[in-house]
Coordinates of C-alpha atoms (C1' of nucleotides) in Angstrom, one line a residue:
Chain A
M1 CA 0.0 0.0 0.0
N2 CA 1.2 3.5 -0.7
P3 CA 1.9 5.2 2.6
L4 CA 1.9 8.6 0.9
P5 CA -1.5 10.2 1.0
S6 CA -2.3 10.6 -2.7
H7 CA 0.6 12.3 -4.3
P8 CA -0.1 13.1 -7.9
Q9 CA 1.5 10.1 -9.6
G10 CA -0.2 7.7 -11.9
D11 CA 1.3 4.7 -13.6
G12 CA 4.9 5.6 -12.9
N13 CA 5.5 6.9 -16.3
M14 CA 4.3 10.4 -15.8
P15 CA 6.7 12.5 -13.7
A16 CA 5.0 13.8 -10.6
G17 CA 6.5 17.2 -10.9
A18 CA 7.1 19.4 -7.8
S19 CA 3.4 19.6 -7.0
G20 CA 3.2 19.5 -3.2
S21 CA 0.6 16.8 -2.7
T22 CA -2.4 17.5 -0.5
A23 CA -3.1 15.2 2.4
G24 CA -5.9 13.1 1.0
A25 CA -9.2 14.4 -0.4
G26 CA -10.4 17.3 1.5
N27 CA -8.0 16.7 4.4
L28 CA -5.4 19.1 5.7
P29 CA -4.4 21.4 2.9
T30 CA -0.7 21.0 3.8
F31 CA 1.6 21.3 0.8
S32 CA 5.1 20.0 0.9
P33 CA 7.5 18.5 -1.5
L34 CA 7.5 14.8 -1.9
Y35 CA 11.0 14.4 -0.5
Q36 CA 9.9 16.2 2.6
Q37 CA 7.0 13.8 3.1
I38 CA 9.4 10.9 2.6
K39 CA 11.7 12.5 5.1
A40 CA 8.9 12.8 7.6
L41 CA 8.0 9.1 7.1
L42 CA 11.6 8.1 7.6
T43 CA 11.8 10.2 10.7
Q44 CA 8.8 8.4 12.0
S45 CA 10.4 5.1 11.6
L46 CA 13.5 6.4 13.5
Q47 CA 11.3 7.8 16.2
S48 CA 9.2 4.7 16.6
G49 CA 12.3 2.5 16.9
E50 CA 11.6 0.5 13.8
W51 CA 15.2 1.2 13.0
K52 CA 17.3 1.4 16.1
P53 CA 20.5 3.4 16.7
G54 CA 23.5 1.7 15.0
E55 CA 21.3 -0.4 12.7
L56 CA 21.2 -0.4 8.9
I57 CA 18.1 1.1 7.3
P58 CA 16.7 -0.2 4.0
S59 CA 18.6 0.7 0.9
E60 CA 17.6 3.6 -1.3
V61 CA 16.2 1.4 -4.0
E62 CA 14.1 -0.6 -1.5
L63 CA 12.7 2.6 0.1
A64 CA 12.0 4.0 -3.4
A65 CA 10.0 0.9 -4.2
R66 CA 8.2 1.0 -0.9
F67 CA 7.2 4.6 -1.2
K68 CA 6.7 4.4 -5.0
V69 CA 8.9 7.3 -5.7
S70 CA 12.2 7.6 -7.6
Q71 CA 15.5 6.8 -6.0
G72 CA 16.5 10.4 -6.4
T73 CA 13.7 11.6 -4.2
V74 CA 14.5 9.1 -1.4
R75 CA 18.1 10.2 -1.8
K76 CA 17.3 13.9 -1.2
A77 CA 15.3 12.9 1.9
I78 CA 18.1 10.9 3.3
D79 CA 20.6 13.6 2.4
E80 CA 18.7 16.0 4.8
L81 CA 18.6 13.4 7.6
A82 CA 22.3 12.9 7.2
A83 CA 22.9 16.6 7.3
E84 CA 21.0 16.7 10.6
N85 CA 23.1 13.8 11.9
L86 CA 20.1 11.5 12.3
V87 CA 21.7 8.9 10.0
M88 CA 25.1 8.2 8.6
R89 CA 25.8 7.2 5.0
R90 CA 28.6 4.8 4.2
Q91 CA 29.4 4.1 0.6
G92 CA 29.2 0.5 -0.3
K93 CA 27.6 -0.5 3.0
G94 CA 24.4 1.4 3.4
T95 CA 22.8 4.0 5.6
F96 CA 22.9 3.6 9.4
V97 CA 21.0 5.2 12.2
S98 CA 23.2 7.5 14.2
T99 CA 24.1 6.6 17.8
H100 CA 25.8 8.2 20.7
H101 CA 27.9 5.1 21.0
E102 CA 30.5 6.4 18.6
E103 CA 33.7 8.2 19.2
R104 CA 32.8 11.0 16.8
A105 CA 29.5 11.7 18.6
H106 CA 31.1 12.0 22.0
F107 CA 32.7 15.4 21.5
R108 CA 29.9 16.9 19.4
F109 CA 28.1 17.7 22.7
L110 CA 31.0 17.9 25.0
R111 CA 32.5 21.2 24.0
L112 CA 35.1 21.6 26.7
M113 CA 38.5 21.0 25.2
P114 CA 41.9 21.0 26.9
D115 CA 44.0 24.1 26.1
A116 CA 46.9 21.7 25.2
G117 CA 46.9 18.1 24.2
V118 CA 44.3 15.8 22.8
P119 CA 40.7 15.5 24.2
H120 CA 40.2 12.8 26.8
H121 CA 37.1 11.2 28.0
P122 CA 36.3 12.4 31.5
D123 CA 35.8 10.2 34.6
N124 CA 32.3 10.6 36.0
R125 CA 31.6 10.7 39.7
I126 CA 27.9 10.6 40.5
L127 CA 27.2 12.7 43.6
D128 CA 23.5 12.5 43.8
V129 CA 20.5 10.9 42.2
A130 CA 17.0 11.7 43.5
R131 CA 13.4 11.6 42.5
R132 CA 11.9 15.1 43.0
S133 CA 8.9 17.1 41.9
A134 CA 9.8 19.7 39.3
P135 CA 10.3 23.2 40.4
A136 CA 8.4 25.7 38.3
E137 CA 11.4 26.9 36.3
V138 CA 12.6 23.3 35.5
A139 CA 9.1 22.3 34.6
Q140 CA 8.7 25.1 32.2
L141 CA 12.0 24.4 30.4
L142 CA 11.1 20.7 30.1
D143 CA 7.6 21.4 29.0
L144 CA 6.2 19.7 32.1
K145 CA 3.7 20.8 34.8
A146 CA 5.1 22.2 38.0
G147 CA 5.3 19.3 40.5
D148 CA 5.6 16.6 37.9
A149 CA 8.1 13.9 38.8
V150 CA 11.7 14.5 37.6
I151 CA 14.9 12.7 38.3
Y152 CA 17.7 14.9 39.6
I153 CA 21.3 14.0 39.1
R154 CA 24.4 15.7 40.3
R155 CA 27.8 14.7 39.1
L156 CA 31.4 15.7 38.9
M157 CA 33.5 15.2 35.8
L158 CA 37.3 14.8 36.1
F159 CA 39.8 15.3 33.2
D160 CA 43.1 13.6 33.9
G161 CA 42.1 13.3 37.5
A162 CA 41.3 17.0 37.9
P163 CA 37.7 18.0 38.8
T164 CA 36.6 20.3 35.9
I165 CA 32.8 20.1 35.4
L166 CA 30.1 20.1 38.0
E167 CA 26.7 19.3 36.5
E168 CA 23.1 19.1 37.6
L169 CA 20.6 17.3 35.4
W170 CA 16.8 17.2 35.5
L171 CA 15.1 14.4 33.5
P172 CA 11.4 13.8 33.0
G173 CA 10.4 11.1 35.5
A174 CA 8.0 9.5 33.1
I175 CA 10.6 8.8 30.5
F176 CA 13.6 7.8 32.7
K177 CA 11.7 5.6 35.2
G178 CA 14.1 3.3 37.0
L179 CA 17.2 5.3 36.5
T180 CA 19.3 4.7 39.6
A181 CA 22.7 5.7 40.9
E182 CA 23.9 2.2 40.5
R183 CA 23.1 2.1 36.8
L184 CA 24.8 5.5 36.3
D185 CA 27.8 4.4 38.2
Q186 CA 28.2 1.2 36.3
Y187 CA 27.8 2.9 32.9
K188 CA 30.9 3.9 31.1
G189 CA 30.7 6.4 28.3
P190 CA 28.5 9.4 27.6
M191 CA 25.2 9.6 29.4
Y192 CA 23.4 10.1 26.1
G193 CA 24.5 6.6 25.2
L194 CA 22.8 5.2 28.3
F195 CA 19.6 7.2 27.6
E196 CA 19.5 5.9 24.1
S197 CA 20.2 2.2 24.9
E198 CA 18.3 1.9 28.2
F199 CA 15.5 4.3 27.8
G200 CA 14.9 4.4 24.1
T201 CA 15.3 8.2 24.1
R202 CA 17.8 9.6 21.7
M203 CA 18.9 13.2 22.1
I204 CA 19.3 14.9 18.7
R205 CA 19.6 18.6 19.3
A206 CA 20.3 21.0 22.2
S207 CA 20.2 24.7 22.9
E208 CA 22.7 26.2 25.3
K209 CA 22.9 29.5 27.1
I210 CA 26.3 30.4 28.5
R211 CA 27.3 32.8 31.2
A212 CA 30.2 33.6 33.5
V213 CA 29.6 33.2 37.3
G214 CA 31.5 33.0 40.5
A215 CA 31.9 29.7 42.3
D216 CA 29.7 29.4 45.4
A217 CA 31.1 27.6 48.4
S218 CA 29.8 24.2 47.4
A219 CA 31.0 24.3 43.8
A220 CA 34.3 25.7 44.9
E221 CA 35.0 22.9 47.3
L222 CA 34.0 20.2 44.7
L223 CA 36.0 21.7 42.0
G224 CA 39.0 22.4 44.3
V225 CA 39.1 26.1 43.7
A226 CA 38.7 29.3 45.8
A227 CA 35.2 30.6 46.3
A228 CA 34.2 33.2 43.7
T229 CA 36.5 31.7 41.1
P230 CA 35.1 32.6 37.7
L231 CA 33.4 29.6 36.2
L232 CA 31.6 29.1 32.9
F233 CA 27.9 28.3 33.5
A234 CA 26.1 26.5 30.7
E235 CA 22.4 25.8 30.8
R236 CA 21.4 23.2 28.2
V237 CA 18.0 21.9 27.1
S238 CA 18.2 18.8 25.0
F239 CA 15.5 17.6 22.5
T240 CA 14.6 14.4 21.0
Y241 CA 12.4 13.7 17.9
G242 CA 9.6 16.1 17.5
D243 CA 11.4 18.9 19.4
K244 CA 10.4 17.3 22.6
A245 CA 12.5 18.5 25.6
V246 CA 14.1 15.5 27.4
E247 CA 16.8 17.0 29.5
L248 CA 17.8 20.1 31.4
R249 CA 21.4 20.3 32.2
R250 CA 23.2 23.0 34.2
G251 CA 27.0 22.8 34.2
L252 CA 29.8 24.7 35.9
Y253 CA 33.0 24.5 33.9
L254 CA 36.4 25.3 35.3
T255 CA 38.2 27.0 32.4
A256 CA 41.7 27.3 33.9
H257 CA 43.1 24.7 31.6
H258 CA 40.1 24.1 29.3
H259 CA 38.0 26.2 27.0
Y260 CA 34.6 25.9 25.4
Q261 CA 35.2 25.4 21.7
N262 CA 32.7 26.9 19.2
D263 CA 32.9 27.3 15.5
L264 CA 30.8 29.9 13.8
S265 CA 29.8 29.7 10.2
Chain B
M1 CA 37.0 27.7 -23.6
N2 CA 36.4 24.9 -21.2
P3 CA 37.7 26.0 -17.8
L4 CA 37.6 22.4 -16.6
P5 CA 40.9 20.6 -17.1
S6 CA 39.8 17.7 -19.3
H7 CA 36.9 16.1 -17.5
P8 CA 35.9 13.0 -19.4
Q9 CA 33.0 14.3 -21.5
G10 CA 32.8 14.0 -25.2
D11 CA 30.0 15.3 -27.4
G12 CA 27.6 15.9 -24.6
N13 CA 25.6 12.8 -25.4
M14 CA 27.7 10.5 -23.2
P15 CA 27.2 10.8 -19.5
A16 CA 30.4 11.7 -17.8
G17 CA 29.8 9.4 -14.9
A18 CA 31.3 10.0 -11.5
S19 CA 34.9 9.7 -12.8
G20 CA 36.9 12.3 -10.9
S21 CA 38.8 13.9 -13.7
T22 CA 42.5 14.3 -13.5
A23 CA 44.0 17.7 -13.7
G24 CA 45.2 17.7 -17.3
A25 CA 47.6 15.2 -18.9
G26 CA 50.2 14.2 -16.4
N27 CA 49.5 17.0 -14.0
L28 CA 48.4 16.7 -10.4
P29 CA 46.6 13.4 -10.0
T30 CA 43.9 15.0 -7.8
F31 CA 40.6 13.3 -8.2
S32 CA 37.4 15.0 -7.2
P33 CA 33.8 14.9 -8.4
L34 CA 32.8 17.3 -11.1
Y35 CA 30.6 19.3 -8.9
Q36 CA 33.4 19.8 -6.5
Q37 CA 35.5 21.2 -9.3
I38 CA 32.7 23.5 -10.3
K39 CA 32.3 24.6 -6.7
A40 CA 36.0 25.4 -6.5
L41 CA 35.7 27.5 -9.7
L42 CA 32.7 29.3 -8.3
T43 CA 34.5 30.0 -5.0
Q44 CA 37.4 31.4 -7.1
S45 CA 35.0 33.9 -8.7
L46 CA 33.7 34.9 -5.3
Q47 CA 37.1 35.3 -3.9
S48 CA 38.4 37.3 -6.8
G49 CA 35.6 39.7 -6.6
E50 CA 34.2 38.8 -10.0
W51 CA 30.8 38.6 -8.2
K52 CA 30.7 41.0 -5.3
P53 CA 28.7 40.7 -2.0
G54 CA 25.0 41.3 -2.6
E55 CA 25.3 40.8 -6.3
L56 CA 23.5 38.3 -8.5
I57 CA 25.6 35.5 -9.9
P58 CA 24.9 33.9 -13.3
S59 CA 21.9 31.6 -13.5
E60 CA 22.3 27.8 -13.2
V61 CA 21.6 27.3 -16.9
E62 CA 24.2 29.9 -17.9
L63 CA 26.8 28.4 -15.6
A64 CA 26.0 24.9 -16.9
A65 CA 26.6 26.2 -20.4
R66 CA 29.8 28.0 -19.4
F67 CA 31.3 24.9 -17.7
K68 CA 29.8 22.4 -20.2
V69 CA 28.1 20.3 -17.5
S70 CA 24.5 19.6 -16.7
Q71 CA 22.4 22.0 -14.7
G72 CA 22.1 19.3 -12.0
T73 CA 25.9 19.4 -11.5
V74 CA 26.0 23.1 -11.2
R75 CA 23.0 22.9 -8.8
K76 CA 24.8 20.5 -6.5
A77 CA 27.8 22.8 -6.4
I78 CA 25.7 25.8 -5.6
D79 CA 23.8 23.8 -3.0
E80 CA 27.0 23.4 -1.0
L81 CA 27.9 27.0 -1.3
A82 CA 24.5 27.9 0.0
A83 CA 24.9 25.5 2.9
E84 CA 28.1 27.3 3.8
N85 CA 26.4 30.6 3.6
L86 CA 28.6 31.9 0.8
V87 CA 25.6 32.5 -1.4
M88 CA 21.9 32.8 -0.9
R89 CA 19.3 31.3 -3.3
R90 CA 16.0 33.1 -3.9
Q91 CA 13.4 31.3 -5.9
G92 CA 12.3 33.2 -9.0
K93 CA 15.1 35.8 -8.6
G94 CA 18.4 34.0 -8.7
T95 CA 21.4 33.3 -6.5
F96 CA 23.1 36.1 -4.7
V97 CA 26.5 36.5 -3.1
S98 CA 26.1 36.7 0.7
T99 CA 26.9 39.9 2.5
H100 CA 27.3 41.1 6.0
H101 CA 25.0 44.0 5.2
E102 CA 21.9 41.9 6.0
E103 CA 19.9 41.7 9.2
R104 CA 20.1 38.0 9.3
A105 CA 23.9 38.0 9.0
H106 CA 24.3 40.4 12.0
F107 CA 23.4 38.0 14.7
R108 CA 25.1 34.9 13.2
F109 CA 28.4 36.1 14.6
L110 CA 27.1 38.2 17.5
R111 CA 26.0 35.5 19.9
L112 CA 25.3 37.6 23.0
M113 CA 21.6 37.8 23.4
P114 CA 19.5 39.6 26.0
D115 CA 18.0 37.3 28.7
A116 CA 14.6 39.0 28.0
G117 CA 13.3 41.0 25.1
V118 CA 14.4 41.1 21.5
P119 CA 18.0 41.5 20.3
H120 CA 19.2 45.0 19.7
H121 CA 22.0 46.3 17.7
P122 CA 24.7 47.6 20.0
D123 CA 26.2 51.1 20.0
N124 CA 29.9 51.1 19.4
R125 CA 32.4 53.3 21.1
I126 CA 35.8 53.1 19.6
L127 CA 38.4 53.5 22.4
D128 CA 41.6 53.0 20.5
V129 CA 43.0 52.5 17.1
A130 CA 46.7 52.0 16.6
R131 CA 49.2 50.6 14.2
R132 CA 51.5 48.1 16.0
S133 CA 53.8 45.3 15.3
A134 CA 52.4 41.9 16.0
P135 CA 53.3 40.3 19.3
A136 CA 54.4 36.7 18.8
E137 CA 51.1 35.2 20.0
V138 CA 49.0 37.4 17.8
A139 CA 51.2 36.8 14.8
Q140 CA 51.0 33.1 15.3
L141 CA 47.2 33.1 15.4
L142 CA 46.9 35.4 12.3
D143 CA 49.5 33.4 10.4
L144 CA 51.9 36.4 10.3
K145 CA 55.5 36.8 11.3
A146 CA 56.2 38.3 14.7
G147 CA 56.7 42.0 14.2
D148 CA 54.6 42.3 11.1
A149 CA 52.3 45.3 11.0
V150 CA 48.9 44.9 12.6
I151 CA 46.1 47.3 13.4
Y152 CA 44.9 47.2 16.9
I153 CA 41.4 48.3 17.8
R154 CA 39.7 48.5 21.2
R155 CA 36.1 49.2 21.5
L156 CA 33.2 49.2 23.9
M157 CA 29.8 48.0 22.9
L158 CA 26.6 49.1 24.6
F159 CA 23.2 47.5 24.6
D160 CA 20.4 49.8 25.5
G161 CA 23.0 52.2 26.8
A162 CA 24.6 49.7 29.1
P163 CA 28.3 48.8 28.5
T164 CA 28.3 45.1 27.9
I165 CA 31.2 44.0 25.6
L166 CA 34.8 45.2 25.7
E167 CA 36.7 44.0 22.6
E168 CA 40.2 44.1 21.3
L169 CA 40.8 43.4 17.6
W170 CA 44.0 42.7 15.7
L171 CA 43.9 42.9 12.0
P172 CA 46.7 42.2 9.5
G173 CA 48.1 45.6 8.5
A174 CA 48.7 44.6 4.9
I175 CA 45.0 44.0 4.3
F176 CA 43.5 46.8 6.4
K177 CA 45.8 49.6 5.3
G178 CA 44.2 53.0 5.9
L179 CA 41.7 51.9 8.6
T180 CA 41.4 54.8 10.9
A181 CA 39.4 55.7 14.0
E182 CA 37.4 58.2 11.9
R183 CA 36.2 55.6 9.5
L184 CA 35.3 53.3 12.3
D185 CA 33.4 56.0 14.1
Q186 CA 31.5 57.0 11.1
Y187 CA 30.5 53.5 10.2
K188 CA 27.2 52.2 11.4
G189 CA 26.5 48.5 11.5
P190 CA 28.7 45.5 12.0
M191 CA 32.4 45.8 11.5
Y192 CA 32.4 42.8 9.1
G193 CA 30.3 44.9 6.8
L194 CA 32.9 47.6 6.7
F195 CA 35.7 45.1 6.1
E196 CA 33.7 43.6 3.2
S197 CA 32.8 46.9 1.6
E198 CA 35.9 49.0 2.2
F199 CA 38.7 46.4 2.2
G200 CA 37.3 43.7 0.0
T201 CA 37.8 41.1 2.7
R202 CA 34.8 39.0 3.6
M203 CA 34.8 36.9 6.8
I204 CA 33.2 33.6 6.2
R205 CA 34.0 31.4 9.2
A206 CA 35.3 31.8 12.7
S207 CA 36.6 29.7 15.5
E208 CA 36.0 30.7 19.1
K209 CA 37.4 29.6 22.5
I210 CA 35.4 30.7 25.5
R211 CA 36.4 31.0 29.1
A212 CA 35.3 32.6 32.3
V213 CA 37.6 35.2 33.8
G214 CA 37.6 37.9 36.5
A215 CA 37.4 41.6 35.4
D216 CA 40.7 43.4 35.8
A217 CA 40.7 47.0 37.0
S218 CA 40.6 48.5 33.5
A219 CA 37.8 46.3 32.2
A220 CA 35.8 46.7 35.4
E221 CA 35.8 50.4 35.1
L222 CA 34.9 50.4 31.4
L223 CA 32.1 47.9 31.9
G224 CA 30.9 49.6 35.1
V225 CA 31.3 46.6 37.4
A226 CA 33.4 45.7 40.4
A227 CA 36.9 44.4 39.9
A228 CA 37.0 40.6 39.7
T229 CA 33.4 40.4 38.4
P230 CA 33.1 37.1 36.4
L231 CA 33.1 37.8 32.7
L232 CA 32.9 35.7 29.7
F233 CA 36.1 35.8 27.6
A234 CA 35.9 34.9 23.9
E235 CA 38.9 34.6 21.7
R236 CA 37.9 34.5 18.0
V237 CA 39.9 33.9 14.9
S238 CA 38.1 34.8 11.7
F239 CA 38.8 33.4 8.3
T240 CA 38.2 34.5 4.7
Y241 CA 38.3 32.4 1.6
G242 CA 41.0 29.8 1.5
D243 CA 41.0 29.5 5.3
K244 CA 43.1 32.6 5.5
A245 CA 43.0 34.2 9.0
V246 CA 42.1 37.9 8.8
E247 CA 41.1 38.9 12.3
L248 CA 41.9 38.1 15.9
R249 CA 39.2 39.3 18.3
R250 CA 39.3 39.1 22.1
G251 CA 36.1 40.1 23.9
L252 CA 35.0 40.4 27.5
Y253 CA 31.2 39.9 27.8
L254 CA 29.2 41.0 30.8
T255 CA 26.7 38.3 31.3
A256 CA 24.5 39.8 34.0
H257 CA 21.6 40.4 31.7
H258 CA 22.8 38.7 28.5
H259 CA 24.0 35.2 27.6
Y260 CA 26.0 33.6 24.9
Q261 CA 23.6 31.5 22.8
N262 CA 24.7 28.3 21.2
D263 CA 22.8 25.6 19.4
L264 CA 24.2 22.1 19.3
S265 CA 23.3 19.6 16.6
Chain C
dT1 C1' 5.3 36.2 -20.5
dA2 C1' 10.0 35.0 -19.7
dG3 C1' 13.4 33.7 -16.6
dT4 C1' 14.8 31.9 -12.1
dG5 C1' 15.4 28.4 -8.7
dG6 C1' 12.8 24.0 -6.8
dT7 C1' 11.2 19.3 -7.5
dC8 C1' 10.9 14.8 -9.7
dT9 C1' 11.9 11.1 -12.8
dA10 C1' 14.6 7.6 -15.4
dG11 C1' 18.7 5.7 -16.5
dA12 C1' 23.6 5.3 -16.8
dC13 C1' 28.0 4.5 -14.8
dC14 C1' 31.5 4.8 -10.8
dA15 C1' 33.6 3.7 -6.2
dC16 C1' 33.4 1.0 -2.4
dT17 C1' 32.2 -3.1 0.5
dA18 C1' 31.4 -7.8 1.3
dT19 C1' 30.8 -12.5 -0.2
Chain D
dT1 C1' 30.0 -10.9 -8.3
dA2 C1' 26.2 -8.5 -6.3
dG3 C1' 24.6 -4.7 -3.7
dT4 C1' 25.3 -0.2 -1.7
dG5 C1' 25.7 4.7 -1.9
dG6 C1' 27.9 8.6 -5.1
dT7 C1' 27.9 11.1 -9.4
dC8 C1' 26.2 12.8 -13.7
dT9 C1' 23.0 13.6 -17.4
dA10 C1' 18.6 14.9 -19.8
dG11 C1' 14.2 16.4 -19.7
dA12 C1' 9.8 17.6 -17.6
dC13 C1' 6.9 20.4 -14.8
dC14 C1' 6.1 23.6 -10.7
dA15 C1' 6.4 28.0 -7.8
dC16 C1' 7.9 32.3 -7.7
dT17 C1' 9.3 37.0 -9.4
dA18 C1' 9.4 40.8 -12.4
dA19 C1' 8.6 43.3 -16.5

DNA sequence: TAGTGGTCTAGACCACTAT
DNA sequence: TAGTGGTCTAGACCACTAA
């Protein structure tokens, strides 16, 4: 069956043209190019878990047959997904669902780099895991209702043994049910990898606001610096498919021997 | 004349295929797809000033005829240039060379946003303009020799009347000959616009390293805060075509009512 | 109405990977 | 050798803009 709601194509001999198809007869009058509709369908399959992180998705020819469009149209849809880092193309092998269990993904969201030397993976020390009800401000940023259950995590990250990042995380309780300190302690690697594997929630985009602040007594002690030491403060909201917020993260970065790297273009 | 060094195409009836053409007979054995070669040629025309910022470039069909390739190949080349913000496509009108004289370009490189309200253009107050010889560190970042002539600029930027950014700039003297305090004072709008219009040097990419620091006496006074107030410190190196460094900028940002906005993907 | 970029198709061949 | 993504062509029609 054709999963596309009536796009103007007949026997396959007549080009469809760029006519943005309408959604059925008398339905929503949404117009969009065919490849965008294909892209949306592919995204749905990613979101639903039909194709899981790290897995191979069907080939372009197979998808073209399934959707009854040309390979070029499927290709353009996948091109955009690849540009958004949702999938990865590998010539000769196929197209794979992106995963946070890859070296290259690790440092795309960890922007703190050493001033000298090569980037290392930090050691994590979980300080706190607790189930709480969301404060108003947290609830608003996570698109929850104030008082909804959230999981609160506090951790210290050490680079080469030196405490460098102090982070607080708030996660929607409904999604991350059963996340305990033990599981966090056992887990090696980036937290987004755990979220993806254990909770089926893959972070795909984030928005950060960065400021400079002075260390309070608690942060100063944990980071091993004097009180009022200037720290970089980053507030991050992460989103999964459908622009759904799934994490609020507030980090204090010690930038004595590290810097936040950003490339503008 | 065919500006492409012998790509394997005959009478125009035989598809060229994806064979990366060699550069002439017995020349550099560099292989690259046709569209990448076209892209390089287009970039040359941008760099040389054949098409100036804001201007319309030739249409896809005209370029296809000029280079003796199909329109689809030209299209793919231009697609990449558009993705890199070197050109802007406008349906029905044509493809235009990007320019810093556009609203949308202003805030792509000015990442400091007000915590509340809409972004405003800052007022600039030039504090200092001087011709100097490049310190070793500056020379290294700008890919100059230590002692080479550089232009040093110091300025204060005010948002809604409040001093918020204190910046130092180092520019290669050879490129920005004749840049005076008067011209900087007279000029309204982003400095990159002036660089582009008056000096034919267009910034297209930048790399920033960000830290938190405490305000020294001088910065504190100019920004109207107490000494040791935490400030965000951003060191930026800007590049023009060919990854040539053309600016070193060091800014201190007061983040009491503003934040550095960054989107990760 | 003419010209531009935007979409879509169909078919060819290439480069790479695995069997 | 078969299958995958990558490149290239040729031609059609659509959406938008301006004269």
